[in-house]
mmCIF file of C-alpha atoms and ligand atoms in Angstrom:
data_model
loop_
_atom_site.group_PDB
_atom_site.id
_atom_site.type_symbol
_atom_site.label_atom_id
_atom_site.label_comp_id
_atom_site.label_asym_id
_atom_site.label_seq_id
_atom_site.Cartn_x
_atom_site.Cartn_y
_atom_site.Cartn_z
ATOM 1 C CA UNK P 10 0.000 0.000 0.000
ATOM 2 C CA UNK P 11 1.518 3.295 -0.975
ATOM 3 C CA UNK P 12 1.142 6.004 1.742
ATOM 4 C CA UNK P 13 -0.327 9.242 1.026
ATOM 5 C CA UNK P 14 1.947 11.840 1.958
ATOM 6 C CA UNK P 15 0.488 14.797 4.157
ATOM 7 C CA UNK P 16 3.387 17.274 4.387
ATOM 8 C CA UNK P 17 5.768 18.882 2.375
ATOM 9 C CA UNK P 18 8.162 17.856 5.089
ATOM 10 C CA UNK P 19 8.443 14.627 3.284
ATOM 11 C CA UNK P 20 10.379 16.093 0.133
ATOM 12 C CA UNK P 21 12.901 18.535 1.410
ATOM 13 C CA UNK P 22 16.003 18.360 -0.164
ATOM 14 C CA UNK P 23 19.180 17.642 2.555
ATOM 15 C CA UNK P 24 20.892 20.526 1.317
ATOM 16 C CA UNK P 25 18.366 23.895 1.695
ATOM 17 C CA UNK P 26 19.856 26.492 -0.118
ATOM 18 C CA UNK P 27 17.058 28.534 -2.535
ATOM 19 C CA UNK P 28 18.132 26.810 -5.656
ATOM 20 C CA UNK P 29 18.106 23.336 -3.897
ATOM 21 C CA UNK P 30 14.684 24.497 -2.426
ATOM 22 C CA UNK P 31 13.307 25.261 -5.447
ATOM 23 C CA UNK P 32 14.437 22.382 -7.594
ATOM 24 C CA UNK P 33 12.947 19.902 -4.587
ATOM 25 C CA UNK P 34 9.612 21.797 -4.954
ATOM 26 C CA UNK P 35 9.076 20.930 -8.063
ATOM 27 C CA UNK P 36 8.021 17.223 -7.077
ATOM 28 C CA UNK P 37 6.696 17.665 -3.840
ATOM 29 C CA UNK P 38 3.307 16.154 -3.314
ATOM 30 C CA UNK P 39 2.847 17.465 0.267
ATOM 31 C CA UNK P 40 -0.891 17.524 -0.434
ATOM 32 C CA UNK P 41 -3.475 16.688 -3.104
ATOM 33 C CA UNK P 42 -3.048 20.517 -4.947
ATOM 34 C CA UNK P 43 -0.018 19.409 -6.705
ATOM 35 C CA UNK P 44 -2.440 16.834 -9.069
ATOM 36 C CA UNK P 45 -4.619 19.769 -10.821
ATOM 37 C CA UNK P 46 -2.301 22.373 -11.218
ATOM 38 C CA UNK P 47 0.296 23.373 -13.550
ATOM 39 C CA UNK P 48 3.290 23.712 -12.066
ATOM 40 C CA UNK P 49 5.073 24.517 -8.238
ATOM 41 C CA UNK P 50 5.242 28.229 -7.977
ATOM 42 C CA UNK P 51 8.193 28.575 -5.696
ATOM 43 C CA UNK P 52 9.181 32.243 -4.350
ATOM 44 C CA UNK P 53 11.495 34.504 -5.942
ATOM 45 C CA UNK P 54 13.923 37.206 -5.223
ATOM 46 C CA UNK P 55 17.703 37.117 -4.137
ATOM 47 C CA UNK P 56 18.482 35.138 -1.018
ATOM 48 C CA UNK P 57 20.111 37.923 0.527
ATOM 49 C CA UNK P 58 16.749 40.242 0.688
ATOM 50 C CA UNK P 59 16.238 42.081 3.764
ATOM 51 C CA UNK P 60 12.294 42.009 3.105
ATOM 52 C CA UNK P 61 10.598 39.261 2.250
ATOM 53 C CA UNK P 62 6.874 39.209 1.307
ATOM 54 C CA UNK P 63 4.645 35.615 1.722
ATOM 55 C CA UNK P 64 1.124 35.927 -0.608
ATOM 56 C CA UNK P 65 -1.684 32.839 -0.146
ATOM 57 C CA UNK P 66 -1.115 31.030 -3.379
ATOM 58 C CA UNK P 67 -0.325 31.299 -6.848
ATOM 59 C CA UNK P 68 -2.894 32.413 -8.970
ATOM 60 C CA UNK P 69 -3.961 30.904 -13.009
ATOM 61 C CA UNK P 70 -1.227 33.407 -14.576
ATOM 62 C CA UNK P 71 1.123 32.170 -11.646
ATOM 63 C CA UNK P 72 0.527 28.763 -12.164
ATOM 64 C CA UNK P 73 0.717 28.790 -16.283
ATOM 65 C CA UNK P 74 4.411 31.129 -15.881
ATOM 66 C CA UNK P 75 5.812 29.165 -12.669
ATOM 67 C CA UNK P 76 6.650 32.685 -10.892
ATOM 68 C CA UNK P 77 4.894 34.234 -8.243
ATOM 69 C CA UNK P 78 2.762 37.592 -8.424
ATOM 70 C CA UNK P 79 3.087 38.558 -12.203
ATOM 71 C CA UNK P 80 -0.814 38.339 -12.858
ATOM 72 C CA UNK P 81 -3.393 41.300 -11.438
ATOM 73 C CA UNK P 82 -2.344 40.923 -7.818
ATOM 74 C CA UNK P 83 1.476 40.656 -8.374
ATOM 75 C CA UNK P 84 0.971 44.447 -11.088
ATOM 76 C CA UNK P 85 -1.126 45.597 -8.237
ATOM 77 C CA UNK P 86 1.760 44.916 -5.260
ATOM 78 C CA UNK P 87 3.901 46.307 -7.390
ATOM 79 C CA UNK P 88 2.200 49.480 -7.991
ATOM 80 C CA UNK P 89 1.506 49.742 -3.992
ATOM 81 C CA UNK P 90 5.548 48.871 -3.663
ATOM 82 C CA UNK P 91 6.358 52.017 -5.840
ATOM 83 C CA UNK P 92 3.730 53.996 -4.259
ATOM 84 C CA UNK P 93 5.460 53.428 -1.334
ATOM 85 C CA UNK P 94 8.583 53.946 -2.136
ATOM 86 C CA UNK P 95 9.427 50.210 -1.650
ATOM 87 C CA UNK P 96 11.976 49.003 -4.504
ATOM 88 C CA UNK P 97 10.826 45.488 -5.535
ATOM 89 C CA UNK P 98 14.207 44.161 -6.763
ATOM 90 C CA UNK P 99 15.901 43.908 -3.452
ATOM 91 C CA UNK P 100 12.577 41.687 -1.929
ATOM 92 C CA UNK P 101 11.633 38.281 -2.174
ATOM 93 C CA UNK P 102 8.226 37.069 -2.658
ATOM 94 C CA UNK P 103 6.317 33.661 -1.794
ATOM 95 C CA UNK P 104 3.328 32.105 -1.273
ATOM 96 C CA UNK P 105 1.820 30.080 2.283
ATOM 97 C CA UNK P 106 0.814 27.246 -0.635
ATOM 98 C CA UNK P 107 2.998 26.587 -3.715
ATOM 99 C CA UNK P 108 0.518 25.204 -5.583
ATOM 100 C CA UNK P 109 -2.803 26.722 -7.321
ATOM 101 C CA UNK P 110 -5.894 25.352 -5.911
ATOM 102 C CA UNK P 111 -9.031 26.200 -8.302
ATOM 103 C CA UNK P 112 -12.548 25.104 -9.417
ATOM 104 C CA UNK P 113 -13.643 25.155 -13.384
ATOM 105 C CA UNK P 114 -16.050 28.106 -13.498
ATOM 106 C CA UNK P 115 -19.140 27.203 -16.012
ATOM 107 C CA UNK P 116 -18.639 24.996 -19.069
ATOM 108 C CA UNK P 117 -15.087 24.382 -17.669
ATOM 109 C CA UNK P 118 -13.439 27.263 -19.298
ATOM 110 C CA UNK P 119 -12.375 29.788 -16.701
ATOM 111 C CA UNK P 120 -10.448 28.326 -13.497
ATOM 112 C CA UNK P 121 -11.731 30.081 -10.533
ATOM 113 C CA UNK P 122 -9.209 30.456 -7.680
ATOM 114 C CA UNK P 123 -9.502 28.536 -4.112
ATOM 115 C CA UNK P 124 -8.724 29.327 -0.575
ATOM 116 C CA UNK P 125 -6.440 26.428 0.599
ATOM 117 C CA UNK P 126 -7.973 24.226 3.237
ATOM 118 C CA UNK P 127 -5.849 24.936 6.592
ATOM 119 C CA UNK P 128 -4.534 21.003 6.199
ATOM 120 C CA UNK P 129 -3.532 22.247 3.007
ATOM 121 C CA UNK P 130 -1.786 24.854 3.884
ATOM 122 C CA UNK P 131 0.305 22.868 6.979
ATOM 123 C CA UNK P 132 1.436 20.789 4.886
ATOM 124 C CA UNK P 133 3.229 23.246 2.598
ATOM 125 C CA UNK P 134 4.507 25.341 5.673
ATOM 126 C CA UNK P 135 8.008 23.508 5.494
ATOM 127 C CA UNK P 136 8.364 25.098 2.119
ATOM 128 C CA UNK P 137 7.923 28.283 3.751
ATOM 129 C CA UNK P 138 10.137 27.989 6.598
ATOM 130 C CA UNK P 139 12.789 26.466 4.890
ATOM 131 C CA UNK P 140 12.302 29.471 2.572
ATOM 132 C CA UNK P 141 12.351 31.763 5.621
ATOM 133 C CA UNK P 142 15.836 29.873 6.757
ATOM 134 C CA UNK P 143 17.680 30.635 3.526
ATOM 135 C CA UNK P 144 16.749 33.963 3.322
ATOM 136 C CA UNK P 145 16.839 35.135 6.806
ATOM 137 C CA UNK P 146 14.753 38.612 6.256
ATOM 138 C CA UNK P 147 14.941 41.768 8.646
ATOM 139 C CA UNK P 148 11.351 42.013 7.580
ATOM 140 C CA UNK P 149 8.717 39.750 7.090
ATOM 141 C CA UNK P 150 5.375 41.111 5.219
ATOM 142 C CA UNK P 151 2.337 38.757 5.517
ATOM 143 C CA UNK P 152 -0.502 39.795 2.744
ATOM 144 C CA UNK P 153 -3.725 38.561 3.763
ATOM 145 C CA UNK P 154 -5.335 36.062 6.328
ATOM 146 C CA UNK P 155 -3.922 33.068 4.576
ATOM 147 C CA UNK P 156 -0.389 33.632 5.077
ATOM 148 C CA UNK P 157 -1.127 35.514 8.399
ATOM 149 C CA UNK P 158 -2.702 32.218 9.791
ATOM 150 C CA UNK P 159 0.176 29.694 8.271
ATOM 151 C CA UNK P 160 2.638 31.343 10.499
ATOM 152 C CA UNK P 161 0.833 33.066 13.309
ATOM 153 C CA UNK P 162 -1.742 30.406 14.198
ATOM 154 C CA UNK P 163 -5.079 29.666 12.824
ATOM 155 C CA UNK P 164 -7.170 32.213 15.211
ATOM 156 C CA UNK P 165 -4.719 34.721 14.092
ATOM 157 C CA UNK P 166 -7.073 38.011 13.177
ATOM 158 C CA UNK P 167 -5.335 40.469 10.869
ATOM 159 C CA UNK P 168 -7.255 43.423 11.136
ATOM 160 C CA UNK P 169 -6.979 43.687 14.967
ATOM 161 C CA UNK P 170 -2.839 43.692 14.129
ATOM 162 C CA UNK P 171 -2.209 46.060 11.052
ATOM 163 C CA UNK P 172 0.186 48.489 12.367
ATOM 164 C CA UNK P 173 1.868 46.709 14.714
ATOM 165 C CA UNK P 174 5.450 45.058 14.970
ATOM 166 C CA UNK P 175 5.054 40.963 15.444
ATOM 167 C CA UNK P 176 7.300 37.938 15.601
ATOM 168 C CA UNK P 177 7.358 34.649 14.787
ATOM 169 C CA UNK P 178 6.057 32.211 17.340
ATOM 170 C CA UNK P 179 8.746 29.489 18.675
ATOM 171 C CA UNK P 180 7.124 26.855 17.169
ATOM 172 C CA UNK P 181 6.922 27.989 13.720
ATOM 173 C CA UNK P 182 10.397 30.457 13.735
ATOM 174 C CA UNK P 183 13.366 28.255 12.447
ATOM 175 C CA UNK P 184 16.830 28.262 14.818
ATOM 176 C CA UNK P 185 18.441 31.737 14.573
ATOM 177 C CA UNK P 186 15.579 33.235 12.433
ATOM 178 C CA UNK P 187 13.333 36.399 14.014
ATOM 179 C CA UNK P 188 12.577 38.805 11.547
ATOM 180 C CA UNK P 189 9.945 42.155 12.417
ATOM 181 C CA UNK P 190 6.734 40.837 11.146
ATOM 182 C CA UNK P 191 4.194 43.239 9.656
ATOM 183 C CA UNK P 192 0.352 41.870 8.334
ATOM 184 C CA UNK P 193 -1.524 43.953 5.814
ATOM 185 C CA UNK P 194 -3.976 42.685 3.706
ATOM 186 C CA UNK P 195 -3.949 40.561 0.074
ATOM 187 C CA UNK P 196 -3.227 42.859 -2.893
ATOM 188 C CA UNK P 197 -6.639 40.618 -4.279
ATOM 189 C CA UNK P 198 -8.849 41.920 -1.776
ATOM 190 C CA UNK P 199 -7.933 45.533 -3.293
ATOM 191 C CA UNK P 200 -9.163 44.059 -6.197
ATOM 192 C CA UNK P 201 -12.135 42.017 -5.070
ATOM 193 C CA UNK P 202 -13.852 45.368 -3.064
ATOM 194 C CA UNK P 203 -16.454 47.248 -4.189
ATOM 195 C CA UNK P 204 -14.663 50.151 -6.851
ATOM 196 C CA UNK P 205 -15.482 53.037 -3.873
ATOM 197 C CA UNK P 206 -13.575 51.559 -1.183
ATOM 198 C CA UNK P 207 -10.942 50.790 -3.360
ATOM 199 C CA UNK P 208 -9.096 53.737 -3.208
ATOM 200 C CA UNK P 209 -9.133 53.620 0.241
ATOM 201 C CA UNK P 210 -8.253 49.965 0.366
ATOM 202 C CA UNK P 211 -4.867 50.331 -2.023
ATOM 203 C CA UNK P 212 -3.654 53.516 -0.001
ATOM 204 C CA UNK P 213 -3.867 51.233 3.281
ATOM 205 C CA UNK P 214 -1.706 49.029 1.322
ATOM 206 C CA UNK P 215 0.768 51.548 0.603
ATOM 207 C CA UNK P 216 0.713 52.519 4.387
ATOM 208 C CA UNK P 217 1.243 48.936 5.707
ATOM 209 C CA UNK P 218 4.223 48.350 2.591
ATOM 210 C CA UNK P 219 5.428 51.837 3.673
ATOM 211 C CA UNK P 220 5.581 51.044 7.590
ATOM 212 C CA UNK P 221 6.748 47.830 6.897
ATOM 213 C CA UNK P 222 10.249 48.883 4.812
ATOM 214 C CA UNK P 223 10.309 51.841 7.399
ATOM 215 C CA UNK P 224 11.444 48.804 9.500
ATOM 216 C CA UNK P 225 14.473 48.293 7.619
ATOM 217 C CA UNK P 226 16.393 51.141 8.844
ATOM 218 C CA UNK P 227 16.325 50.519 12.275
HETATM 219 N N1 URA F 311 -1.920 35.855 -5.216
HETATM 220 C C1 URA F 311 -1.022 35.352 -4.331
HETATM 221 O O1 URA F 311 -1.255 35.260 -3.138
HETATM 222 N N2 URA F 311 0.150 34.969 -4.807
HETATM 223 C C2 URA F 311 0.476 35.039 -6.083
HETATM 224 O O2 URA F 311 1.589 34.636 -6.403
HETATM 225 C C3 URA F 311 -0.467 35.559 -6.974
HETATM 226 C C4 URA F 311 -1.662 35.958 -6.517
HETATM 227 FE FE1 SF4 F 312 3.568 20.271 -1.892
HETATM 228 FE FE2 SF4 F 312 2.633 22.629 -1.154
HETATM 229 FE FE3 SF4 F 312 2.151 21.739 -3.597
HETATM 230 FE FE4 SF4 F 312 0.906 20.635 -1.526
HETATM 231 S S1 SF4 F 312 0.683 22.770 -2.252
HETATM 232 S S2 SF4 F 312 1.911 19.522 -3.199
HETATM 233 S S3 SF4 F 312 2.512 20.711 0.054
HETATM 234 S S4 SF4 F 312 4.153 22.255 -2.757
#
């Protein structure tokens, strides 16, 4: 009987440098997402980034390129990253899950993106903190719930924390590792919200992105 892995845990690579990472992730099959999608969408960015941003998954333009935020979320964080004053090519970017969870809209055309199960995403957590090893940020963004949740528990509640300076919990943070953590919301829910909070929405953004590389200088 073959067993039926339930973590990620199962398929990291000995040696965890980002290119060893990310060449491991490629066959993981942690969980059941790997089987529909594409491709793993590992993070990206230079291991030596001082500010390192963790998204919920990748989404259909995501999965179809194998890179992470470069569809309508990714243009939107970068737009809120420029607003603030936050230069993208120093940063690293992930997700909680690597893998695009969906269901076929109508007539099977369109696939419609999924929020990960919270067995789905503890099982790709090891990705993540083996990501959050290698790179060993100052600052650690967390856009939306999803990612919030994967590393700050599951009753976690963002909007009672934007603002604030976190850390990782013990159980989560690996040896050596305790980066400023920040929460904002998803990019995606800027797009999601009605068009006349949306304004609104994307300048909190910029705020949070703003306070967040703020950080960096102290
Ligand atoms: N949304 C995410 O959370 N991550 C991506 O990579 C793209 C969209
Ligand atoms: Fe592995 Fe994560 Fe993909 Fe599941 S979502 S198969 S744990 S990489």
């Amino acid at each position: 009987m073959t067993k039926t892995a339930t973590t990620a845990a199962d398929f990291l690579p000995a040696r965890r440098d980002l290119p060893d990472l990310a060449a491991a992730s490629r066959s993981c099959r942690g969980c059941g997402l790997f089987s529909d999608a594409t491709q793993t969408v590992f993070g990206a960015g230079p291991a030596t980034a001082r500010l390192m941003f963790v998204g919920e998954q990748p989404g259909d333009r995501e999965d179809l390129a194998g890179e992470p935020f470069i569809g309508p979320a990714g243009k939107l964080l970068d737009r809120a990253l420029m607003e603030g004053g936050v230069d993208r090519e120093p940063v690293y970017v992930t997700n909680a899950v690597k893998h695009f969870k969906f269901v076929r809209g109508e007539r099977g055309a369109r696939r419609i993106h999924k929020t990960p199960s919270r067995t789905e995403v503890v099982a790709c957590r090891p990705w993540l903190v083996a990501e959050l090893q290698a790179i060993d940020p100052e600052v650690l963004v967390l856009l939306g719930a999803t990612a919030a949740k994967s590393l700050l528990g599951p009753s976690f509640t963002l909007t009672a924390h934007r603002g604030e300076v976190l850390s990782l919990p013990a159980d989560v943070a690996p040896a050596g590792v305790d980066p400023q953590v920040v929460v904002t919301v998803h990019p995606s829910s800027v797009l999601r919200g009605p068009s006349e909070a949306r304004a609104e929405s994307f300048a909190s953004l910029v705020a949070d992105l703003r306070f967040a590389a703020g950080l960096l200088d102290r």
